[in-house]
mmCIF file of C-alpha atoms (C1' of nucleotides) in Angstrom:
data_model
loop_
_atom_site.group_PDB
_atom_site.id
_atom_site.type_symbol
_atom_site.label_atom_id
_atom_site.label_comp_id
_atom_site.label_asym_id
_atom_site.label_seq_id
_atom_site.Cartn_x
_atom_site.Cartn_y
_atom_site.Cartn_z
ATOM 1 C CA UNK P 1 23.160 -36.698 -26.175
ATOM 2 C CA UNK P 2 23.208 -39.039 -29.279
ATOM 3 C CA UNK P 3 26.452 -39.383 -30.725
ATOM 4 C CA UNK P 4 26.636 -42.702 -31.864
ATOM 5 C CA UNK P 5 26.364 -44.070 -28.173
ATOM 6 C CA UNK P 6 24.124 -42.183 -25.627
ATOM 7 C CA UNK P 7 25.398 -41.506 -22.011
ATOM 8 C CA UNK P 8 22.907 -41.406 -19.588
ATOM 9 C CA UNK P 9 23.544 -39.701 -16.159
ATOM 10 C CA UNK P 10 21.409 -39.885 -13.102
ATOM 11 C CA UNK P 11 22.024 -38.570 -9.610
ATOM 12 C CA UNK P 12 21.064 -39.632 -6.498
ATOM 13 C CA UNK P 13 21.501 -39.163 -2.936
ATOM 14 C CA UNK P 14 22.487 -42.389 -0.931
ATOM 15 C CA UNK P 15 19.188 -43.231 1.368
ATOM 16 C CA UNK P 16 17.210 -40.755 0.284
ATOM 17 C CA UNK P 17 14.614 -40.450 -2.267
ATOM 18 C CA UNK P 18 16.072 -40.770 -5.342
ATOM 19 C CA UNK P 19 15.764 -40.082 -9.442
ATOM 20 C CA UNK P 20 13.369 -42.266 -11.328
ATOM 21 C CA UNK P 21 16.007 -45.385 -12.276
ATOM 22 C CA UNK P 22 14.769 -48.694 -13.028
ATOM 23 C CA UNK P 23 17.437 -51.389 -12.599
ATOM 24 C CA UNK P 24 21.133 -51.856 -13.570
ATOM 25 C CA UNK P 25 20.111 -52.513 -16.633
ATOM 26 C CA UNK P 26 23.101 -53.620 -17.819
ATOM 27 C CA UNK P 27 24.262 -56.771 -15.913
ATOM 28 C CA UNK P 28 27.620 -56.829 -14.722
ATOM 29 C CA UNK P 29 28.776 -53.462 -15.526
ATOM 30 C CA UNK P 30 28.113 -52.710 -11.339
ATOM 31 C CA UNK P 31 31.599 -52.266 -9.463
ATOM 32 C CA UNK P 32 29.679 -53.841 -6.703
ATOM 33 C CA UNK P 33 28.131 -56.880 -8.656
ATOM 34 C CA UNK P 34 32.037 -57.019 -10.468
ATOM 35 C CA UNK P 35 33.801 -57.370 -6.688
ATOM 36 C CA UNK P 36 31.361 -59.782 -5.770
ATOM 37 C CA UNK P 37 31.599 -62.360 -8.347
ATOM 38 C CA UNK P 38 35.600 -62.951 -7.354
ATOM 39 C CA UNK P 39 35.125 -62.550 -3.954
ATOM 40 C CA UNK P 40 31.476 -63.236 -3.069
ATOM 41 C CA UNK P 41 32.164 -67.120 -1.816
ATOM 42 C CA UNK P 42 32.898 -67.258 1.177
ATOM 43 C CA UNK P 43 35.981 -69.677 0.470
ATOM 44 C CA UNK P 44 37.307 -66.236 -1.610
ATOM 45 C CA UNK P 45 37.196 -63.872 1.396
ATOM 46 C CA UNK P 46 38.512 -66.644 4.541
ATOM 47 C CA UNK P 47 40.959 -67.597 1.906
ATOM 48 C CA UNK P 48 42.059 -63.907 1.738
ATOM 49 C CA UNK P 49 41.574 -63.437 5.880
ATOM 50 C CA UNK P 50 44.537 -66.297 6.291
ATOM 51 C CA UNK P 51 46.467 -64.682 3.471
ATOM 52 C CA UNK P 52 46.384 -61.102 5.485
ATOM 53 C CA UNK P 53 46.969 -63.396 8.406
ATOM 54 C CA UNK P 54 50.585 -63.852 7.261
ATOM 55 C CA UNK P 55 49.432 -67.349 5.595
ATOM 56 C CA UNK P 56 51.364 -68.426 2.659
ATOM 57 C CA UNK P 57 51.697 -72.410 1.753
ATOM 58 C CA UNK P 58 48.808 -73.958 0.073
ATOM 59 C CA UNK P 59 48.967 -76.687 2.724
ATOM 60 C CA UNK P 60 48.931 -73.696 5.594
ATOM 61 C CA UNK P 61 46.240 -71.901 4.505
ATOM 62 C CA UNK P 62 43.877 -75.382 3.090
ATOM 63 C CA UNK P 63 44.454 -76.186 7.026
ATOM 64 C CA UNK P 64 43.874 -72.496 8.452
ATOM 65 C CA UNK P 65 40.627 -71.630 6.398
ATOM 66 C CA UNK P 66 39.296 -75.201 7.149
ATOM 67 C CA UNK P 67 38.308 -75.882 3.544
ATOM 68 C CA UNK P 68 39.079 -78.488 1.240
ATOM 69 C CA UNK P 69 42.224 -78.488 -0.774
ATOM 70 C CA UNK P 70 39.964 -78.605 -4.222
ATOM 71 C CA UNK P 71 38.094 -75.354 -3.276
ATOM 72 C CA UNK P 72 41.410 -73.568 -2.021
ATOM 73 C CA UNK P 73 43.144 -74.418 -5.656
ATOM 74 C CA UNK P 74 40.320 -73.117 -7.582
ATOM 75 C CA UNK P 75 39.958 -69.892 -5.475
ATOM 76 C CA UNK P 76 43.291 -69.048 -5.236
ATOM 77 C CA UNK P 77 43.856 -69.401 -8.972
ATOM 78 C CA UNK P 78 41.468 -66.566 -9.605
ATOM 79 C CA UNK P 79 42.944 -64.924 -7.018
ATOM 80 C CA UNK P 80 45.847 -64.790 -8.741
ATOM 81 C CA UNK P 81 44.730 -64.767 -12.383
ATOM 82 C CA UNK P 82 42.686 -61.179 -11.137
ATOM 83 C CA UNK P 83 45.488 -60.238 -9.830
ATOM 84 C CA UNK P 84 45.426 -60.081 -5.970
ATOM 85 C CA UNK P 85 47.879 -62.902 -4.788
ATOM 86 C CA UNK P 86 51.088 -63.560 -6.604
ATOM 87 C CA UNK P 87 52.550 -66.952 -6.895
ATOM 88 C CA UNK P 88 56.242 -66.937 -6.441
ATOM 89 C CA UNK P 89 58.815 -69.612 -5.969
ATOM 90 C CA UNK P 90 60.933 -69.439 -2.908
ATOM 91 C CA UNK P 91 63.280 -72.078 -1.399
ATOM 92 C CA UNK P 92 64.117 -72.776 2.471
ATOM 93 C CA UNK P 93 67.932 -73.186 2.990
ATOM 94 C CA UNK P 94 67.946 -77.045 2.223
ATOM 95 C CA UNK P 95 64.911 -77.335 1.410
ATOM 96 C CA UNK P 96 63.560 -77.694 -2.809
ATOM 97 C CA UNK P 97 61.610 -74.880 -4.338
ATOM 98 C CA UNK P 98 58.226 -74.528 -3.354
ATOM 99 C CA UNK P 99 55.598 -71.696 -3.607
ATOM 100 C CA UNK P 100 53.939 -69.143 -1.852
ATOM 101 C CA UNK P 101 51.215 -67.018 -2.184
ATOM 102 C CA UNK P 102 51.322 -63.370 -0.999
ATOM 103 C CA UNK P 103 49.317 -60.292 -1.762
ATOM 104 C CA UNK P 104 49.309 -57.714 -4.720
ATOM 105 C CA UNK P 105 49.888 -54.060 -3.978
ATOM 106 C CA UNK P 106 46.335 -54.163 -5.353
ATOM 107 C CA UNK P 107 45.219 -57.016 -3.153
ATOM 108 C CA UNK P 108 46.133 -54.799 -0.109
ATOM 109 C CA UNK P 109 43.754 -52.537 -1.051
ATOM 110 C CA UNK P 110 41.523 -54.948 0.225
ATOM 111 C CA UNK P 111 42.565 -54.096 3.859
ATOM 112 C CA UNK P 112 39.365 -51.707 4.307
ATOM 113 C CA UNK P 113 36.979 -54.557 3.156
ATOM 114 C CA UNK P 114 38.512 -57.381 5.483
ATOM 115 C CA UNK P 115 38.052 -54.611 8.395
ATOM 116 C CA UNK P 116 34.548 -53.819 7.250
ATOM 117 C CA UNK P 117 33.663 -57.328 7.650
ATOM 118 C CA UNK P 118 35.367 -58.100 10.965
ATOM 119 C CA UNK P 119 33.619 -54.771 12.479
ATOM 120 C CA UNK P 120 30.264 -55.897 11.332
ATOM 121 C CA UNK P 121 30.535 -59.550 12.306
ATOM 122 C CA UNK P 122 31.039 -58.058 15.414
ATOM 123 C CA UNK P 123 27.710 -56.784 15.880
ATOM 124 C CA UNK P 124 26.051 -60.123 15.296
ATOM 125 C CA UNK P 125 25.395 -62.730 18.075
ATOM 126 C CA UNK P 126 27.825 -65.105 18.754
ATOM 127 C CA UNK P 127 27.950 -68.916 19.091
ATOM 128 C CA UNK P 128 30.968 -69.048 20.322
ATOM 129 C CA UNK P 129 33.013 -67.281 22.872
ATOM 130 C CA UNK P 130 36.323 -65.677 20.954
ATOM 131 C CA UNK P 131 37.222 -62.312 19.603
ATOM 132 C CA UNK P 132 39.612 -60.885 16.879
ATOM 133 C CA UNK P 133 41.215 -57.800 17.956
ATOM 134 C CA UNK P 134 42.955 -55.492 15.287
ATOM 135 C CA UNK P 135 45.293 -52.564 16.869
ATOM 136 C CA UNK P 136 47.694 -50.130 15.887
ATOM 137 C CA UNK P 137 51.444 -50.820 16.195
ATOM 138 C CA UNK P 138 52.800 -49.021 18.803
ATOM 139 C CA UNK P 139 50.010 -46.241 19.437
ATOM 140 C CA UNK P 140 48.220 -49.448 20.706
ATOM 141 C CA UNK P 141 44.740 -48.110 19.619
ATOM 142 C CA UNK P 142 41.918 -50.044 18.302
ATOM 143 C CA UNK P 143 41.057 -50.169 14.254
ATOM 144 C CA UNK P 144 38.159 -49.313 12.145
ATOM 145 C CA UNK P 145 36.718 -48.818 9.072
ATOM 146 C CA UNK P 146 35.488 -45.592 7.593
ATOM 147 C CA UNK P 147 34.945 -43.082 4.813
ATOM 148 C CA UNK P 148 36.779 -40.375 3.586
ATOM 149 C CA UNK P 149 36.316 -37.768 0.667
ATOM 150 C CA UNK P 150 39.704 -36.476 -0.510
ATOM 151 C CA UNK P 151 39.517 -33.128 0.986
ATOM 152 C CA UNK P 152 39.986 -35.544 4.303
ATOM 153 C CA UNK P 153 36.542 -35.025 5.639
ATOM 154 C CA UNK P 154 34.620 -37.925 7.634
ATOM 155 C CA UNK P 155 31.590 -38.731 5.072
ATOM 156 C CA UNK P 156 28.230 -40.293 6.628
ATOM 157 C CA UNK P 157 25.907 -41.907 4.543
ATOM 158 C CA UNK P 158 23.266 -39.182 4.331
ATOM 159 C CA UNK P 159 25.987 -36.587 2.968
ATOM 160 C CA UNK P 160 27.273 -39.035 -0.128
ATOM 161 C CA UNK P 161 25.984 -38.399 -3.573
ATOM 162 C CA UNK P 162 26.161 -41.221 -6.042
ATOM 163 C CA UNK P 163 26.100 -40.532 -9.365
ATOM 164 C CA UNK P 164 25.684 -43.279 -11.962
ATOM 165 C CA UNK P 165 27.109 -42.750 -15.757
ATOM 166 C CA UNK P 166 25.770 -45.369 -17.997
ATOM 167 C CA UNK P 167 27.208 -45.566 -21.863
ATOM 168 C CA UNK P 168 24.480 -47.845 -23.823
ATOM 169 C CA UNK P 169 25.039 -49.020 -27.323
ATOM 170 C CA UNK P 170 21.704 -47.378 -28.978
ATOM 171 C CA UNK P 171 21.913 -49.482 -31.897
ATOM 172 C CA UNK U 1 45.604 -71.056 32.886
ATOM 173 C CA UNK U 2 43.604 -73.369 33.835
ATOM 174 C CA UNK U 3 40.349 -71.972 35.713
ATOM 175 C CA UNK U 4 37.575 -74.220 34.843
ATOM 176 C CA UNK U 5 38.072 -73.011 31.087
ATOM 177 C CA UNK U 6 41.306 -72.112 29.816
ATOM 178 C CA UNK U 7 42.120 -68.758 27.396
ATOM 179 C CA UNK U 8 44.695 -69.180 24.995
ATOM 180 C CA UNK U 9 46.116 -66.354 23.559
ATOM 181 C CA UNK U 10 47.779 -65.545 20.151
ATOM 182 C CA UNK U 11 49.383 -62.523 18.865
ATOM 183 C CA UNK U 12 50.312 -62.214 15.245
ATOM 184 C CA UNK U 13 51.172 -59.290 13.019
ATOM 185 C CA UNK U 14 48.894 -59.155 9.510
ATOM 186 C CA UNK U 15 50.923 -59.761 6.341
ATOM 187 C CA UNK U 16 53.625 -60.753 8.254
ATOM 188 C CA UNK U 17 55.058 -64.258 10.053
ATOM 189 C CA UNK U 18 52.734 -65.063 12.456
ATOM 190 C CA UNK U 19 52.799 -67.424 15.843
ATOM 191 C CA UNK U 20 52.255 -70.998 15.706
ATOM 192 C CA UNK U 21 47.980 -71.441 15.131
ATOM 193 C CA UNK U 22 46.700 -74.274 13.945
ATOM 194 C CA UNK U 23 43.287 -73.039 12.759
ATOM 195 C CA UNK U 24 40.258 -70.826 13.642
ATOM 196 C CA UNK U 25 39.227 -74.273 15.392
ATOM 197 C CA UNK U 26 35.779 -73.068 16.672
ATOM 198 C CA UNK U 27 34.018 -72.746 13.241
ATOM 199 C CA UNK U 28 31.508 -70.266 13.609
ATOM 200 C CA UNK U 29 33.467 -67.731 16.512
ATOM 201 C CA UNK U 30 35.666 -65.896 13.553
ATOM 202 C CA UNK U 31 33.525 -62.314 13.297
ATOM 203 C CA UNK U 32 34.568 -62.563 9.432
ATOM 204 C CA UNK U 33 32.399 -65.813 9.085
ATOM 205 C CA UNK U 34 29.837 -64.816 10.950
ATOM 206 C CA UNK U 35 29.145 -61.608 8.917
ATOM 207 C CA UNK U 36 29.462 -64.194 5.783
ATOM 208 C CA UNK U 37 27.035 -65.776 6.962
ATOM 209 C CA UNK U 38 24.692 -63.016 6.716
ATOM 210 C CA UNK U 39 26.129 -60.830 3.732
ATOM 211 C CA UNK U 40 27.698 -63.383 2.279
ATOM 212 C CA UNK U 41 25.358 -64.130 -0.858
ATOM 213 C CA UNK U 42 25.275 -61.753 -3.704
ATOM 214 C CA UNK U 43 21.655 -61.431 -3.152
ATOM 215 C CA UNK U 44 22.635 -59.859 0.131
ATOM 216 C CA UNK U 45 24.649 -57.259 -0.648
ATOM 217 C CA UNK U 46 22.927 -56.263 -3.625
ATOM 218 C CA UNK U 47 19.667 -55.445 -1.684
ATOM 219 C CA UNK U 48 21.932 -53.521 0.645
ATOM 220 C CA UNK U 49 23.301 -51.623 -2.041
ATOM 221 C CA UNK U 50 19.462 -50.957 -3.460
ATOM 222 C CA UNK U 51 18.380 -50.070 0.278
ATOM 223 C CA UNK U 52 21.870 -47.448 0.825
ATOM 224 C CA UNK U 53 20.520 -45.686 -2.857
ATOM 225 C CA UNK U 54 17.044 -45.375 -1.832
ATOM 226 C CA UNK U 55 14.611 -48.339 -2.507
ATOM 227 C CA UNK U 56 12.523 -48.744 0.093
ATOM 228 C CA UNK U 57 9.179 -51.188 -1.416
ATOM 229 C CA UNK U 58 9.307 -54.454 -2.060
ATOM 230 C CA UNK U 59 8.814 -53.964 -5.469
ATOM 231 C CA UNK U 60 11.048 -51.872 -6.158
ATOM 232 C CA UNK U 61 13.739 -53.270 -4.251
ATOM 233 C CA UNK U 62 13.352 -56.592 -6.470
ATOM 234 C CA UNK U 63 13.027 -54.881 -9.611
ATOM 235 C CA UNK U 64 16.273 -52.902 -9.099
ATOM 236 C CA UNK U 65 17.876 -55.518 -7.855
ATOM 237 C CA UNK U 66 17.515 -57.632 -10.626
ATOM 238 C CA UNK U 67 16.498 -60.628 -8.205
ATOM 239 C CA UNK U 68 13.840 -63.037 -8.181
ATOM 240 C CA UNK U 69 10.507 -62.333 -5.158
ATOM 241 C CA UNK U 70 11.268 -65.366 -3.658
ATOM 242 C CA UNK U 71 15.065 -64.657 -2.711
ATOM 243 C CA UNK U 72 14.434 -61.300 -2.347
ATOM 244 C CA UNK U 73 11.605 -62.094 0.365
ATOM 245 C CA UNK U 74 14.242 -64.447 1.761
ATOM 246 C CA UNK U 75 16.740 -62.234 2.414
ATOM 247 C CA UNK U 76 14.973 -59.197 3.479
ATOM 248 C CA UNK U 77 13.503 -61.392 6.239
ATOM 249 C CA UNK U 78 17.146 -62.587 7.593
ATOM 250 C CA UNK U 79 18.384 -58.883 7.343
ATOM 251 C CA UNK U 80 15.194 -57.971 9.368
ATOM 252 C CA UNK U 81 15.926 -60.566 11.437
ATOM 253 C CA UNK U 82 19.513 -59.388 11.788
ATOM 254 C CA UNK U 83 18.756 -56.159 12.682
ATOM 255 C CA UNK U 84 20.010 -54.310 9.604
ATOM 256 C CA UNK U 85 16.919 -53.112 8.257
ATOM 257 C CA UNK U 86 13.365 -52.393 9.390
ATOM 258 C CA UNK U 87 10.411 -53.374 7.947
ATOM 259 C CA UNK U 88 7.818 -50.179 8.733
ATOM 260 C CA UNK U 89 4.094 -49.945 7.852
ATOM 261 C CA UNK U 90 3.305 -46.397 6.235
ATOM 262 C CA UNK U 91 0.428 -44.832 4.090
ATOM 263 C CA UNK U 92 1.054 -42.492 1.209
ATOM 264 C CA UNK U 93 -2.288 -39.825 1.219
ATOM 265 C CA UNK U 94 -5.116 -41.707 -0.360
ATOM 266 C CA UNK U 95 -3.360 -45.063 -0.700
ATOM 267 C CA UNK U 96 -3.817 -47.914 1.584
ATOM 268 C CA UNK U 97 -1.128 -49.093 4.487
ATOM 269 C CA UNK U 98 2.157 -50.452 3.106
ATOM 270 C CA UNK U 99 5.458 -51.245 4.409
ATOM 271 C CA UNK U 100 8.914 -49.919 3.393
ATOM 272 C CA UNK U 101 12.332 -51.380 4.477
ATOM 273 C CA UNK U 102 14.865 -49.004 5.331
ATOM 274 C CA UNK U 103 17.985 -49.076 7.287
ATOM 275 C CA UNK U 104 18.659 -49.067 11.350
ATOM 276 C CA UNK U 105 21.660 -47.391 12.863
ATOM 277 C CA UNK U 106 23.388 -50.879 13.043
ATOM 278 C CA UNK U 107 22.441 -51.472 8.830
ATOM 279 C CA UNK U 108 24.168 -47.828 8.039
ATOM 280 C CA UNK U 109 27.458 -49.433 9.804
ATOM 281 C CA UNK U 110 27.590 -51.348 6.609
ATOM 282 C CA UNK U 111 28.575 -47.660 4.470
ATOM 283 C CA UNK U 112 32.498 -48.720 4.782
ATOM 284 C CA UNK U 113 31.710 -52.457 3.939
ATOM 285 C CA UNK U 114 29.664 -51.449 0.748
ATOM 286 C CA UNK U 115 31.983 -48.545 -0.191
ATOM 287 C CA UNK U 116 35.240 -51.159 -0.088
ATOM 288 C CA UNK U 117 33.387 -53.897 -2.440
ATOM 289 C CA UNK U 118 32.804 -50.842 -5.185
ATOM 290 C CA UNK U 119 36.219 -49.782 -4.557
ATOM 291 C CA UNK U 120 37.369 -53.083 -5.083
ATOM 292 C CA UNK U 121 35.305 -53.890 -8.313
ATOM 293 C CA UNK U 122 36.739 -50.536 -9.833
ATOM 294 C CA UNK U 123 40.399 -52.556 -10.648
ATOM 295 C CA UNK U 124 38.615 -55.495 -11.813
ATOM 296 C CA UNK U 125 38.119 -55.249 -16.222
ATOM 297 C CA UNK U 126 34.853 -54.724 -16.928
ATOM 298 C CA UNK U 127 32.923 -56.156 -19.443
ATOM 299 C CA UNK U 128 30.465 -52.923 -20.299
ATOM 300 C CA UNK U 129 31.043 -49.364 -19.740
ATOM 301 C CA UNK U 130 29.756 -47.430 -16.941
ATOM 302 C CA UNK U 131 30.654 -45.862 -13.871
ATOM 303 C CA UNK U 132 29.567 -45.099 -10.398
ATOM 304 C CA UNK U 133 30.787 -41.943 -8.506
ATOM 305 C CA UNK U 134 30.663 -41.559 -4.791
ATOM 306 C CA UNK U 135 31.203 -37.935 -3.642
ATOM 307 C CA UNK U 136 31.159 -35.758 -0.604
ATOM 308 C CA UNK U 137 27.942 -33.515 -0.538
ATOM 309 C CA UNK U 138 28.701 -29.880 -0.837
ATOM 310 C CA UNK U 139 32.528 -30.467 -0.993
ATOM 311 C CA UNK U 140 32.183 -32.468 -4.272
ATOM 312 C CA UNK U 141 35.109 -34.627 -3.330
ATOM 313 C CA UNK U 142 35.260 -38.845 -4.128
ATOM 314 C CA UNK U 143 34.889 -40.892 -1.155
ATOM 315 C CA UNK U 144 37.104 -43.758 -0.302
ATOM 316 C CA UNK U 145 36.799 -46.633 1.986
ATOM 317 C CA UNK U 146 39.930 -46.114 5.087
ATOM 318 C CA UNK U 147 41.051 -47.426 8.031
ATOM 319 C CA UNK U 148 42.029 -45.822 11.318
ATOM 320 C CA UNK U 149 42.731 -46.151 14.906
ATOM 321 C CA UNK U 150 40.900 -44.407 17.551
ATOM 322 C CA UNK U 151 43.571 -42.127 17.926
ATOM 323 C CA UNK U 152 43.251 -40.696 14.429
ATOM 324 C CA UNK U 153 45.680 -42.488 12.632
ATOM 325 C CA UNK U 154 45.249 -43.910 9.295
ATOM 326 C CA UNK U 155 46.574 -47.478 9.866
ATOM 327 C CA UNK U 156 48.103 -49.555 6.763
ATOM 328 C CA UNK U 157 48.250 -53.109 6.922
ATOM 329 C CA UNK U 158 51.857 -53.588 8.399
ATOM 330 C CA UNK U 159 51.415 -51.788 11.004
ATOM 331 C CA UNK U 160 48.481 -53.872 12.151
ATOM 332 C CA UNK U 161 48.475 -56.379 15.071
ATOM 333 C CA UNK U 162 45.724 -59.046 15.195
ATOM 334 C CA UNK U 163 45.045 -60.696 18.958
ATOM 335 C CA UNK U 164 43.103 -63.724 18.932
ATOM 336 C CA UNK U 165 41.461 -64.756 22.093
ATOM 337 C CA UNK U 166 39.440 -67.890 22.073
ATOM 338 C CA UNK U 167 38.791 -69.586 25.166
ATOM 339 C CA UNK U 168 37.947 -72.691 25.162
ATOM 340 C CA UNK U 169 36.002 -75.694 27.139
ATOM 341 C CA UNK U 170 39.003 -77.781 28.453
ATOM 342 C CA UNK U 171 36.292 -79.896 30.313
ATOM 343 C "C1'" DC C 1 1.274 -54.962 -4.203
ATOM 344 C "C1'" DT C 2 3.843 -58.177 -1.286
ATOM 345 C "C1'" DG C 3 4.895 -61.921 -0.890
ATOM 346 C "C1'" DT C 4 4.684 -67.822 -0.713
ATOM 347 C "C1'" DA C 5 5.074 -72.355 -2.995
ATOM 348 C "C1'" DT C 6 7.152 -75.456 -6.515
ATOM 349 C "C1'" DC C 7 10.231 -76.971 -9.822
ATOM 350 C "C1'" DC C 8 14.732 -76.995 -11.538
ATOM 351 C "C1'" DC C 9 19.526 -76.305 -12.514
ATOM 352 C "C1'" DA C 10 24.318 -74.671 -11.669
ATOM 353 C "C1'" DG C 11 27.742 -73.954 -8.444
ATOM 354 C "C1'" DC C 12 29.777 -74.174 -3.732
ATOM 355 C "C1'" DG C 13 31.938 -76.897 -0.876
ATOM 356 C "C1'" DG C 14 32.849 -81.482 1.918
ATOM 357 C "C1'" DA C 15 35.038 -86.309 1.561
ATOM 358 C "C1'" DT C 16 37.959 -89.383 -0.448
ATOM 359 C "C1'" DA C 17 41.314 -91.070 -3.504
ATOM 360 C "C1'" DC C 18 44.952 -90.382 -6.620
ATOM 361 C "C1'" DT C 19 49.316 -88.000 -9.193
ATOM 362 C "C1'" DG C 20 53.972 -85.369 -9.538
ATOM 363 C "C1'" DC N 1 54.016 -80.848 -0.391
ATOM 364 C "C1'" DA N 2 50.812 -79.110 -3.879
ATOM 365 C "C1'" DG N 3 47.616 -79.958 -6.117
ATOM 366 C "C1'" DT N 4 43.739 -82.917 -9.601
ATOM 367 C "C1'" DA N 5 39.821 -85.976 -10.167
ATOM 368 C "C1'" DT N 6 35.451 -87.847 -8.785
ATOM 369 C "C1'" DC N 7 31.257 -88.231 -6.253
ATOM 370 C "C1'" DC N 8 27.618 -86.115 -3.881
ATOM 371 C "C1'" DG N 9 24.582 -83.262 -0.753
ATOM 372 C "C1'" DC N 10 23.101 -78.425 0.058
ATOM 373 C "C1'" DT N 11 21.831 -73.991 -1.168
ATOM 374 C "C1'" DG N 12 21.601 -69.971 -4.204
ATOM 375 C "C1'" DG N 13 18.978 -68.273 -7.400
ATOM 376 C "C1'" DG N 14 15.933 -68.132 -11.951
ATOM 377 C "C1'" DA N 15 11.058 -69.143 -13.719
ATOM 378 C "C1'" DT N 16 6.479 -69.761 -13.080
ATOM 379 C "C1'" DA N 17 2.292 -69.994 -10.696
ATOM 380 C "C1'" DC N 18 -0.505 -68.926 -6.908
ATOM 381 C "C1'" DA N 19 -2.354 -66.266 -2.394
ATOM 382 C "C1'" DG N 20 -3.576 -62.382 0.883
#
DNA sequence: CTGTATCCCAGCGGATACTG
DNA sequence: CAGTATCCGCTGGGATACAG
């Protein structure tokens, strides 16, 4: 267990009681925490809605996502500095260079999340008359989110075991 | 049209060139703003996370979550409030009443959500070591976050259509 | 043990004006 | 068109102290 650095494992089944654990002791180190501070704003994640949304001009997606052009710079830089959007020049038939923003391969994988958040806005009570509906091309069928283990089953909460590996520095 | 309120409508394919839309003009109808509005702070989603592995008490919940009482208190009232979580008085043998917070059918539906966001934070560099496994019970298989179609089919962004209905008060 | 109340600061995000 | 710069109010969230 000591070899220079000491790994600490600790398993625990999601919603039920779990192993003794005291706190993420180590801030930051959280995949959760990590996704969050890039896209916990909510200027991050309606930035990224428009961007799905086929959005690509800074001045298109400032005016789509109804925020201010300052916010939309700083965003979309880290964005792109984490690697999600890329920046690329283009040029319109008589028209100068410009820019547009359009996702990573790795931004894509962001699909599930954007989904996750539509579905559950869903559930709470609207202002505003209005819906979003997300189908599938062709088949015509309605979207969702959900979980799958890599044998392909469907995997509810209560049958997902989290295990959390912790390397600390001791000394 | 034109029947005391009039509906537009507006189909556009995700990630690709969409119809003329000027913005979600109805702040506040957009089911991704809405959920923002609830899970939107890190404070949020980090008591979620605490609540899916197991913390139920108060105390415990803030500890874990490395929070302060008073934001914890906060938000555990609005997710109550929400109707994510349940706030339910129960005795332990020989100890007085107490009350633990633990999910409703409607908080689970936030498994994907919370899933996607660790799934996510996995590409982002990370500052300290450490990991955290999801797996299938039994099957011993890692979970990932998906999305489908009612008729089975795993759906990838491009083949994706978004409708947006918002009807509106033409007075 | 489960919060509430206060104080305080940093950051988000709106508004406006200004550059290339 | 694509941003930067500045000002400013609001809230998130930490720290501390207090209450039921």
């Amino acid at each position: 267990v000591s070899n220079g650095g000491s790994v600490s494992k600790d398993v625990i089944t999601l919603v039920g009681r779990r192993a003794d654990r005291d706190s993420w002791t180590a801030a930051g180190w959280c995949p959760i925490e990590r996704a969050l501070d890039l896209i916990g704003t909510r200027s991050a994640m309606i930035l990224l809605r428009e961007v799905f949304f086929g959005g690509r001009r800074f001045d298109d997606l400032v005016r789509r996502a109804g925020i201010t052009e300052a916010i939309a710079a700083k965003r979309l830089k880290q964005l792109v500095e984490a690697g999600m959007l890329d920046r690329a020049p283009y040029r319109e038939p008589g028209q100068r260079v410009r820019h547009e923003y359009v996702l990573t391969d790795r931004g894509r994988e962001l699909f599930p999340l954007l989904v996750s958040l539509k579905r559950f806005g869903e559930w709470l009570p609207q202002q505003r008359p209005g819906a979003l509906q997300l189908t599938h091309e062709g088949c015509g069928a309605k979207v969702a989110p959900h979980v799958r283990c890599e044998a392909g089953h469907e995997v509810p909460v209560w049958e997902t075991i989290a295990r959390i590996t912790e390397v600390q520095e001791s000394e």
